[in-house]
Short mmCIF file of C-alpha atoms in Angstrom, two decimals:
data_model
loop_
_atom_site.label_atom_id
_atom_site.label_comp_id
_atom_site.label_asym_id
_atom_site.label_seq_id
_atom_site.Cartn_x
_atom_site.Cartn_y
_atom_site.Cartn_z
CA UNK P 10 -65.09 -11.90 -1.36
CA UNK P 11 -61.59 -13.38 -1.99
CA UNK P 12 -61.99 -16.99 -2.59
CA UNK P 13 -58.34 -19.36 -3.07
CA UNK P 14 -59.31 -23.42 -4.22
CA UNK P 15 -56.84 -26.06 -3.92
CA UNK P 16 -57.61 -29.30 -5.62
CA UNK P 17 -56.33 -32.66 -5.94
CA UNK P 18 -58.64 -34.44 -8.63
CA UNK P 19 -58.14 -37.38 -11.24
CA UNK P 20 -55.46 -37.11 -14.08
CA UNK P 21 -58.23 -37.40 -16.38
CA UNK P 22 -60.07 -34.50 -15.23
CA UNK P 23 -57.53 -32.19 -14.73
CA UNK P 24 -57.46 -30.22 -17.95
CA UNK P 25 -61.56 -29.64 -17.46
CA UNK P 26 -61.03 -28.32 -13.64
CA UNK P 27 -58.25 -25.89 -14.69
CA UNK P 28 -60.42 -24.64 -18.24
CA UNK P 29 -63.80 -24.10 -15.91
CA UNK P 30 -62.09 -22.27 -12.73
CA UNK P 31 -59.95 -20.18 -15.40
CA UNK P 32 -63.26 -18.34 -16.04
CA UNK P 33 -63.60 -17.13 -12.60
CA UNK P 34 -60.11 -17.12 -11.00
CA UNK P 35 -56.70 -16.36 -11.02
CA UNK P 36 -54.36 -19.58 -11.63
CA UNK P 37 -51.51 -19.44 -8.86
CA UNK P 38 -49.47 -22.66 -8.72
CA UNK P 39 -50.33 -26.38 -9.79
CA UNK P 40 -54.11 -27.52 -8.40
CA UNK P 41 -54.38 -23.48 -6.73
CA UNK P 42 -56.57 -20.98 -7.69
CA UNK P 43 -57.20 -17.16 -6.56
CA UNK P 44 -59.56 -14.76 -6.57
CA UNK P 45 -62.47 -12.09 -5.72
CA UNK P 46 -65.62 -13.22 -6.78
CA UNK P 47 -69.54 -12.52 -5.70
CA UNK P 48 -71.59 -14.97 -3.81
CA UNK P 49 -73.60 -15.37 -6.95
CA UNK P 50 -70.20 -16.53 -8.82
CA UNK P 51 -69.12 -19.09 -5.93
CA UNK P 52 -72.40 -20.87 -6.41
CA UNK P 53 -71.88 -21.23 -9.91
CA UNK P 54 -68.14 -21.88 -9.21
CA UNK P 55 -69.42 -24.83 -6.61
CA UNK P 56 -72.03 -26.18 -9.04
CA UNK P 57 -69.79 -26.81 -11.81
CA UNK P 58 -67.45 -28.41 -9.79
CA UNK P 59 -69.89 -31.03 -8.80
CA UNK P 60 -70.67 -31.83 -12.33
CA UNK P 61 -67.29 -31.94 -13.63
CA UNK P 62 -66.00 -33.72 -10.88
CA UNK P 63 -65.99 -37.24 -8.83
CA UNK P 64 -66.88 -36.23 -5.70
CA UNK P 65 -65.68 -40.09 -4.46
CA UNK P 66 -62.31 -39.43 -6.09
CA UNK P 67 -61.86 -36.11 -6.06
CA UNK P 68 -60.70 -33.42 -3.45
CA UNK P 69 -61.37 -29.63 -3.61
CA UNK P 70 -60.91 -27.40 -0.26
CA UNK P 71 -62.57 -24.23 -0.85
CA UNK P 72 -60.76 -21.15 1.38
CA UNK P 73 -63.44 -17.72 1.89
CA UNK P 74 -62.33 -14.77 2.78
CA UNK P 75 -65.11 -11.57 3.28
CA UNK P 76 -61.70 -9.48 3.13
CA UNK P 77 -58.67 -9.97 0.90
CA UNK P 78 -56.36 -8.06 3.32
CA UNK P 79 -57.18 -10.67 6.07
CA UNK P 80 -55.21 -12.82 4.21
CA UNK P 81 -51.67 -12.19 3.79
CA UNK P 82 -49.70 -14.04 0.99
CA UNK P 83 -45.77 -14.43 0.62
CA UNK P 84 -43.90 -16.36 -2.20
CA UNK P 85 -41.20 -18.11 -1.57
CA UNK P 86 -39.25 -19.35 -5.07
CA UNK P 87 -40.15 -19.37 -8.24
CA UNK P 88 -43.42 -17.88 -9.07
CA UNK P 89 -45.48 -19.51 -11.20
CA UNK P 90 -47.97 -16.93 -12.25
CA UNK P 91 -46.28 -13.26 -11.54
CA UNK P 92 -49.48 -11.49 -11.84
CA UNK P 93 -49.64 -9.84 -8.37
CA UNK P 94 -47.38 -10.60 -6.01
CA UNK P 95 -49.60 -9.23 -3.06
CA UNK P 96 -52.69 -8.91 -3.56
CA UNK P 97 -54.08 -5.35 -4.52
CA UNK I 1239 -51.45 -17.42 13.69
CA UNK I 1240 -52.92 -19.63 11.19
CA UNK I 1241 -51.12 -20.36 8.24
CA UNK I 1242 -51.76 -22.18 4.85
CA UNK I 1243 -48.92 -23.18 2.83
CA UNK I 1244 -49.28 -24.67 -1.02
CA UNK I 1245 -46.19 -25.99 -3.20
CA UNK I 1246 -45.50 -26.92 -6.19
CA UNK I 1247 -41.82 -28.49 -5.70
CA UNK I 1248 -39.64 -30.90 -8.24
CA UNK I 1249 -40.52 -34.64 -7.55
CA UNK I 1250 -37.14 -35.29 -6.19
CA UNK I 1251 -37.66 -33.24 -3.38
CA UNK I 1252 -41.43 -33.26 -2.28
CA UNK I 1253 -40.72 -36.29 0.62
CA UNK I 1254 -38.67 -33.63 2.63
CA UNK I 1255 -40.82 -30.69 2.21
CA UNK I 1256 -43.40 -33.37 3.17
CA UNK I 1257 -41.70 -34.84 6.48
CA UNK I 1258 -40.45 -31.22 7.11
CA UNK I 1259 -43.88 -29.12 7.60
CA UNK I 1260 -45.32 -32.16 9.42
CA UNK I 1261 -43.24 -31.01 12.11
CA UNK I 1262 -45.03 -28.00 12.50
CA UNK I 1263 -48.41 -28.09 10.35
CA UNK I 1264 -51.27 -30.72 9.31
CA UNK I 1265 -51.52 -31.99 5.86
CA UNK I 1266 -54.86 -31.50 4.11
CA UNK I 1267 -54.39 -32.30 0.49
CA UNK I 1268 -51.83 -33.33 -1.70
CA UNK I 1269 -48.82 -30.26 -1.94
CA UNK I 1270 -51.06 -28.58 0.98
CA UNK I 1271 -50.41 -28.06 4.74
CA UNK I 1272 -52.13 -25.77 7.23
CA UNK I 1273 -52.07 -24.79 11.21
CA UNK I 1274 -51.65 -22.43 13.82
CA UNK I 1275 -48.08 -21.84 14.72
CA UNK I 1276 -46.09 -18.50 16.46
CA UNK I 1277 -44.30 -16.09 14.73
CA UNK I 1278 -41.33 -18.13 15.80
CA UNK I 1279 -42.46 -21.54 14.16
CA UNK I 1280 -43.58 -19.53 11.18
CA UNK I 1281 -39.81 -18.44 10.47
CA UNK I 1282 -38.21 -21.82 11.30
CA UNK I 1283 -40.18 -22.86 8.59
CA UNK I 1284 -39.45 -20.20 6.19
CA UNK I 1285 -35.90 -20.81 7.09
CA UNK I 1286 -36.07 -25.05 6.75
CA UNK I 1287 -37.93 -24.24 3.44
CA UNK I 1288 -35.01 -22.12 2.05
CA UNK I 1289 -32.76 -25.31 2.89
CA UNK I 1290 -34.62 -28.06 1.39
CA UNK I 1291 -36.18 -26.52 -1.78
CA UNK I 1292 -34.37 -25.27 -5.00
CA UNK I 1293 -35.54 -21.62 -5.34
CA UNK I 1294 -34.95 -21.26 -8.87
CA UNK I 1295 -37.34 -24.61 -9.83
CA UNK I 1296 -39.84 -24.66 -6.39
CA UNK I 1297 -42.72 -22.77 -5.54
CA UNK I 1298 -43.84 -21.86 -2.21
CA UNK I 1299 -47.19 -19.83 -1.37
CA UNK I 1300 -47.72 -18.88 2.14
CA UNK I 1301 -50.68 -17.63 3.67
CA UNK I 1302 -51.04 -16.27 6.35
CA UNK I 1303 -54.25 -14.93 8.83
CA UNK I 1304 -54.10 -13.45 12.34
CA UNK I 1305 -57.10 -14.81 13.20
CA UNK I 1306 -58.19 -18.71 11.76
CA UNK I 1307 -61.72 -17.35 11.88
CA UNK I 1308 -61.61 -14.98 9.24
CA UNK I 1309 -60.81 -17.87 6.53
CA UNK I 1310 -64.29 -19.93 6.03
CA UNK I 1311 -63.18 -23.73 4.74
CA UNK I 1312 -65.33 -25.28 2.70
CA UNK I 1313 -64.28 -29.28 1.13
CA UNK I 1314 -65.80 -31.05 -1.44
CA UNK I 1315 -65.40 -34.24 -2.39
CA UNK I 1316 -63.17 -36.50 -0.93
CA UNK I 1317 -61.50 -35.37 2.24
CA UNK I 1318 -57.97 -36.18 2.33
CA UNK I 1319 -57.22 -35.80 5.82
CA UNK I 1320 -60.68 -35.78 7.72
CA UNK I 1321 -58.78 -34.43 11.15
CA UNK I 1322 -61.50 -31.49 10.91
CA UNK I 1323 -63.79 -30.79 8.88
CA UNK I 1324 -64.04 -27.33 9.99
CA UNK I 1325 -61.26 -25.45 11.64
CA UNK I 1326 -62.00 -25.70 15.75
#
């Protein structure tokens, strides 16, 4: 399933959010990440959130997707990672 | 159509993106707005965007589903802007 996470966490945790999600997903633009992963994946990809994250302080809006091509995706500007433009 | 716009804009000009797509969509997180709007709304804001952001040092992601159900929303953490927890 296509899976996009926007977060908005602590300064100080920052670096540790982007290294763990870097494993599973695409990085898109500041605090965005992109992706198809399994179920199996977006457990682990939820669980290591929680640990590595204040869930008091922190914000993280997980977006699902059972079909990439539902979602349609257009870049306006600069882009910061040029890997795809649309999604293939 | 629902819609689902991310930035990542230069400091000096994230207050009018900001007051801009309040106009037309609901904040969720920080750099993050989402809603239904028409086709219509959709290029107003595509348009007002062009105006207000510098496309040489701004990024702009849009996305974009027919239908709102097809995108599952899951937050963790902290919820920025508890208007819904789910979309209705």
């Amino acid at each position: 399933m296509y899976v996009l996470i926007v977060y908005d966490v602590e300064e100080k945790r920052v670096a540790k959010v982007l290294k763990f999600l870097r494993k599973y997903l695409n990085w898109i633009q500041n605090s965005v990440f992109e992706g198809e992963v399994t179920e199996a994946q977006l457990t682990e990809i939820k669980m290591g959130l929680k640990k590595i994250t204040n869930k008091e302080q922190d914000s993280i809006i997980i977006f699902k997707a059972r079909n990439q091509k539902w979602l349609n995706k257009e870049i306006m500007g600069k882009e910061k990672n040029p890997i795809t433009n649309f999604l293939d």
